[in-house]
Short mmCIF file of C-alpha atoms in Angstrom, two decimals:
data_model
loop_
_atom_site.label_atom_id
_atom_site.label_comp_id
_atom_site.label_asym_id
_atom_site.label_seq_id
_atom_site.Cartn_x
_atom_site.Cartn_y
_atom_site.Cartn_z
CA UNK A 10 -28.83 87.27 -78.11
CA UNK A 11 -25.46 87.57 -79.58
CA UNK A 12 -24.06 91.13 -78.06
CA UNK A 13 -21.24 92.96 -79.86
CA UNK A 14 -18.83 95.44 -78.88
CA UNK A 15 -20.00 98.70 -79.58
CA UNK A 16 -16.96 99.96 -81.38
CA UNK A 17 -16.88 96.75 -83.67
CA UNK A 18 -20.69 96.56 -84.31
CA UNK A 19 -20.68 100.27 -85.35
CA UNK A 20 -17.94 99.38 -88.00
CA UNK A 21 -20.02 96.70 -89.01
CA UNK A 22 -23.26 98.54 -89.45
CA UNK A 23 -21.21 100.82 -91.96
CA UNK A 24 -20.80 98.06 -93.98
CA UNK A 25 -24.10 96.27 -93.72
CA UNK A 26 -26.59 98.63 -92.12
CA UNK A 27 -29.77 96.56 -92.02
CA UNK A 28 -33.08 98.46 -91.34
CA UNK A 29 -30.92 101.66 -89.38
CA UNK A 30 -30.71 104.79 -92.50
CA UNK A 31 -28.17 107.67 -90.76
CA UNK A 32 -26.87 110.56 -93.40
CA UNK A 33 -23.46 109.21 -94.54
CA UNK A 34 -22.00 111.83 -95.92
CA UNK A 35 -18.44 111.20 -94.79
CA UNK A 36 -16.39 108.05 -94.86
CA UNK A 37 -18.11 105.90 -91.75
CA UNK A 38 -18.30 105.57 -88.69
CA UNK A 39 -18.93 109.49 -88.74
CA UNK A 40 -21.15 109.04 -85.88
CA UNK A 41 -20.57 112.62 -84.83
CA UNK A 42 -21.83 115.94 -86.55
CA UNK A 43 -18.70 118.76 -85.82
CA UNK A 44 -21.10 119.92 -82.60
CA UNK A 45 -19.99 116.85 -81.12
CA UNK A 46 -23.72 115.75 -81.11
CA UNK A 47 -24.42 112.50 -82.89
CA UNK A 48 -25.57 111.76 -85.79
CA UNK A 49 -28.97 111.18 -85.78
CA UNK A 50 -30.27 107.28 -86.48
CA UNK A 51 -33.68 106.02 -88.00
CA UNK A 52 -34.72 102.18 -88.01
CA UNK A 53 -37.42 101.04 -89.62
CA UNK A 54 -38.99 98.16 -88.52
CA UNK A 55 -41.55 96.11 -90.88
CA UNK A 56 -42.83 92.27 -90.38
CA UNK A 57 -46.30 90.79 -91.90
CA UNK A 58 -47.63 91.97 -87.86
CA UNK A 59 -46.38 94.89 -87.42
CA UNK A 60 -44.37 98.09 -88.72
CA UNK A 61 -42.91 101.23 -87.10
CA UNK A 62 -40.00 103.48 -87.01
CA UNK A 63 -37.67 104.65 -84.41
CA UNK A 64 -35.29 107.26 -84.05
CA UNK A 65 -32.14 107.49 -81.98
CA UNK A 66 -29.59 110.04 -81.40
CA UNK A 67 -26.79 108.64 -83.09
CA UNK A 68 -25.38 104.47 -83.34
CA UNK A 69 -24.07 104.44 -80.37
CA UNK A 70 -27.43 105.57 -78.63
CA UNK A 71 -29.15 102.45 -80.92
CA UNK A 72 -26.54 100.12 -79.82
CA UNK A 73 -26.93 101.23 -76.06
CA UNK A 74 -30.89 100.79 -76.07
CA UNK A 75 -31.29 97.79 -78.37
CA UNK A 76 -29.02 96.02 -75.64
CA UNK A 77 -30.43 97.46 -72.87
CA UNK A 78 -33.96 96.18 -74.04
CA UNK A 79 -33.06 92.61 -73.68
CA UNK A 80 -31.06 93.25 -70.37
CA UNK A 81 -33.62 95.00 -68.51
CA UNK A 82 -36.63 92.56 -70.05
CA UNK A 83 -38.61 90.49 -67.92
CA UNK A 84 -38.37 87.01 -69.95
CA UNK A 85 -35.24 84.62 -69.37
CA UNK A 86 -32.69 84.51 -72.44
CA UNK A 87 -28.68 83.71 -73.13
CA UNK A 88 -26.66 86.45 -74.24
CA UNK A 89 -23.32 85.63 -76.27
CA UNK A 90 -20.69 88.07 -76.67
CA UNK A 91 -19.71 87.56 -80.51
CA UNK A 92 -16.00 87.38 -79.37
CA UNK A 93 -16.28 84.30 -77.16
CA UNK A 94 -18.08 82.97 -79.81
CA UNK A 95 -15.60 83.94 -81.86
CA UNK A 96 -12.14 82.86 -80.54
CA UNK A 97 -14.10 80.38 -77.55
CA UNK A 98 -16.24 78.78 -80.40
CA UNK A 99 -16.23 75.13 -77.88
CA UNK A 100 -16.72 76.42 -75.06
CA UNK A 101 -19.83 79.29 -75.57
CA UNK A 102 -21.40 76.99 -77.75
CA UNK A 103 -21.34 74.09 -74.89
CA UNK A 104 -22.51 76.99 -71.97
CA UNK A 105 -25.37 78.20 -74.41
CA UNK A 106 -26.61 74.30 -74.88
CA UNK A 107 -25.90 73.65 -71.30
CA UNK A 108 -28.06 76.99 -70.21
CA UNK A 109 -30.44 76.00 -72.46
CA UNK A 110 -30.96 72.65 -70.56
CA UNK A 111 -28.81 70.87 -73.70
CA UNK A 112 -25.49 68.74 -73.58
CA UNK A 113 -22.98 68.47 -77.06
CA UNK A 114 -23.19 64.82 -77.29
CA UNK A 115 -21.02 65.28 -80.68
CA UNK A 116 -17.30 66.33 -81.36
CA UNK A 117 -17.34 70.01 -81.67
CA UNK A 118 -16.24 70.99 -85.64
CA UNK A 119 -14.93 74.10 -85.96
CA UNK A 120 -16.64 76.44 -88.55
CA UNK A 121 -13.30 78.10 -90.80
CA UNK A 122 -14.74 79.43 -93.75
CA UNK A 123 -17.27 82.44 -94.87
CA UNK A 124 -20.94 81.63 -93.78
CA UNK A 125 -23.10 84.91 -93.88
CA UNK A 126 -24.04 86.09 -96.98
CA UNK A 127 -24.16 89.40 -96.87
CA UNK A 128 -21.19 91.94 -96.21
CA UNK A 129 -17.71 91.01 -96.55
CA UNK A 130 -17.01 87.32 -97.04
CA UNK A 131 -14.29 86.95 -94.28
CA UNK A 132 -12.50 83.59 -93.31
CA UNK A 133 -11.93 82.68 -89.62
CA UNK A 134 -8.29 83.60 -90.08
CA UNK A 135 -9.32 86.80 -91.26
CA UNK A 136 -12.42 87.09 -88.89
CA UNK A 137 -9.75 86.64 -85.67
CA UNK A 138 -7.16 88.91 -86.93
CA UNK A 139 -10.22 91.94 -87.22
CA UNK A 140 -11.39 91.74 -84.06
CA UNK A 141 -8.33 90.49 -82.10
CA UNK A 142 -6.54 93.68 -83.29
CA UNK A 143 -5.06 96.29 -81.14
CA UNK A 144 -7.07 99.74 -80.13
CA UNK A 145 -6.09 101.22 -83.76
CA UNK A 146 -7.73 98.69 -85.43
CA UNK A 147 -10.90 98.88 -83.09
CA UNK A 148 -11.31 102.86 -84.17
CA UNK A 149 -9.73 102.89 -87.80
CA UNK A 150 -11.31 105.33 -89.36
CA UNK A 151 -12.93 106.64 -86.02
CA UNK A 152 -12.17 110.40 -85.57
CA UNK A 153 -12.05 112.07 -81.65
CA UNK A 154 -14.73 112.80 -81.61
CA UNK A 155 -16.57 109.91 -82.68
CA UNK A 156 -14.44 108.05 -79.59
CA UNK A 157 -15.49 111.09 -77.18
CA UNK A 158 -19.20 110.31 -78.47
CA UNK A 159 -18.99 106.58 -77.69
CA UNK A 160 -17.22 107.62 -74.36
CA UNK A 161 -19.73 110.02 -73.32
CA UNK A 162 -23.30 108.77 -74.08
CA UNK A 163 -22.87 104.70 -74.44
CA UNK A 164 -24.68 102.81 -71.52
CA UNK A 165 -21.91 102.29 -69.27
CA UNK A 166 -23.51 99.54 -67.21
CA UNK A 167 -23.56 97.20 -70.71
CA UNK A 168 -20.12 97.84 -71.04
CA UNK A 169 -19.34 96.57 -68.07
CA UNK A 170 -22.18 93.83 -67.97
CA UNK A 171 -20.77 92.17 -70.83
CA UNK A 172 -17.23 93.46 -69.79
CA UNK A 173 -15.59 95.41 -72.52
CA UNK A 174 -12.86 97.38 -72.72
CA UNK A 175 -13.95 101.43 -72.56
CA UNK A 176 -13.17 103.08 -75.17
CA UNK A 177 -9.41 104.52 -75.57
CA UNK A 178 -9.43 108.59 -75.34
CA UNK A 179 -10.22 110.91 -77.73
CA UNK A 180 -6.61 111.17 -78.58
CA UNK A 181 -6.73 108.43 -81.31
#
């Protein structure tokens, strides 16, 4: 399971948004409706066994239960934080294969170019400089009450499971 921050992976949903459909009718994140409820979420989920759809209150809501699902399941499985992975490429990949009952029997090559092929097509450089940024960079774009949103309804305990950083106040 590769876990994300919750700030980050809501940025990244704006851009690539899979099978979750949200009205977007101002510039994203917009994950809060002027209430200061969210913004409603809908995934659908197809595969050739089974299909379904599921609603959430708003990302942060999807975020919180998606991760929460693995957390509280009852079958054994790693969990990666993207950002170890990230800018500790050696030594989570060596952890994973060691948890996994594994051992790197080969020098470790570092990956520095664009893989995915979807979304933006970001270099490592580029990729480090995103998510290494300060608290501004983590909400651009994020209005108060988006942040007071995150800060009120995100599963606190898989914040601090995976330990990262609440978010900033509303005063962004």
């Amino acid at each position: 399971l590769l876990v994300k921050d919750p700030a980050t992976w809501i940025n990244s949903m704006c851009k690539h948004s899979y099978a979750a459909n949200w009205p977007r009718k101002y510039k994203c994140p917009h994950i809060a409706k002027e209430g200061g409820e969210g913004v409603e979420v809908t995934v659908v989920y197809k595969s050739e066994y089974d299909f379904g759809t599921v609603n959430y209150d708003s990302l942060v809501d999807l975020w919180s239960r998606w991760y929460g699902s693995w957390v509280s399941s009852d079958f054994p499985f790693i969990a990666l934080r993207f950002e170890d992975v990230l800018y500790k490429q050696e030594a989570a990949t060596k952890l994973a294969c060691e948890c996994a009952g594994g051992t790197v029997d080969e020098e470790f090559k570092y990956q520095d170019r664009a893989v995915k092929n979807h979304g933006g097509q970001e270099d490592a450089e580029k990729v480090m400089r995103k998510y290494g940024g300060d608290e501004s960079q983590r909400f651009a774009g994020w209005r108060p009450s988006d942040i007071l949103l995150l800060n009120q309804t995100v599963d606190a305990r898989l914040i601090e499971l995976f330990q990262y950083r609440p978010a900033v106040s509303s005063s962004v």
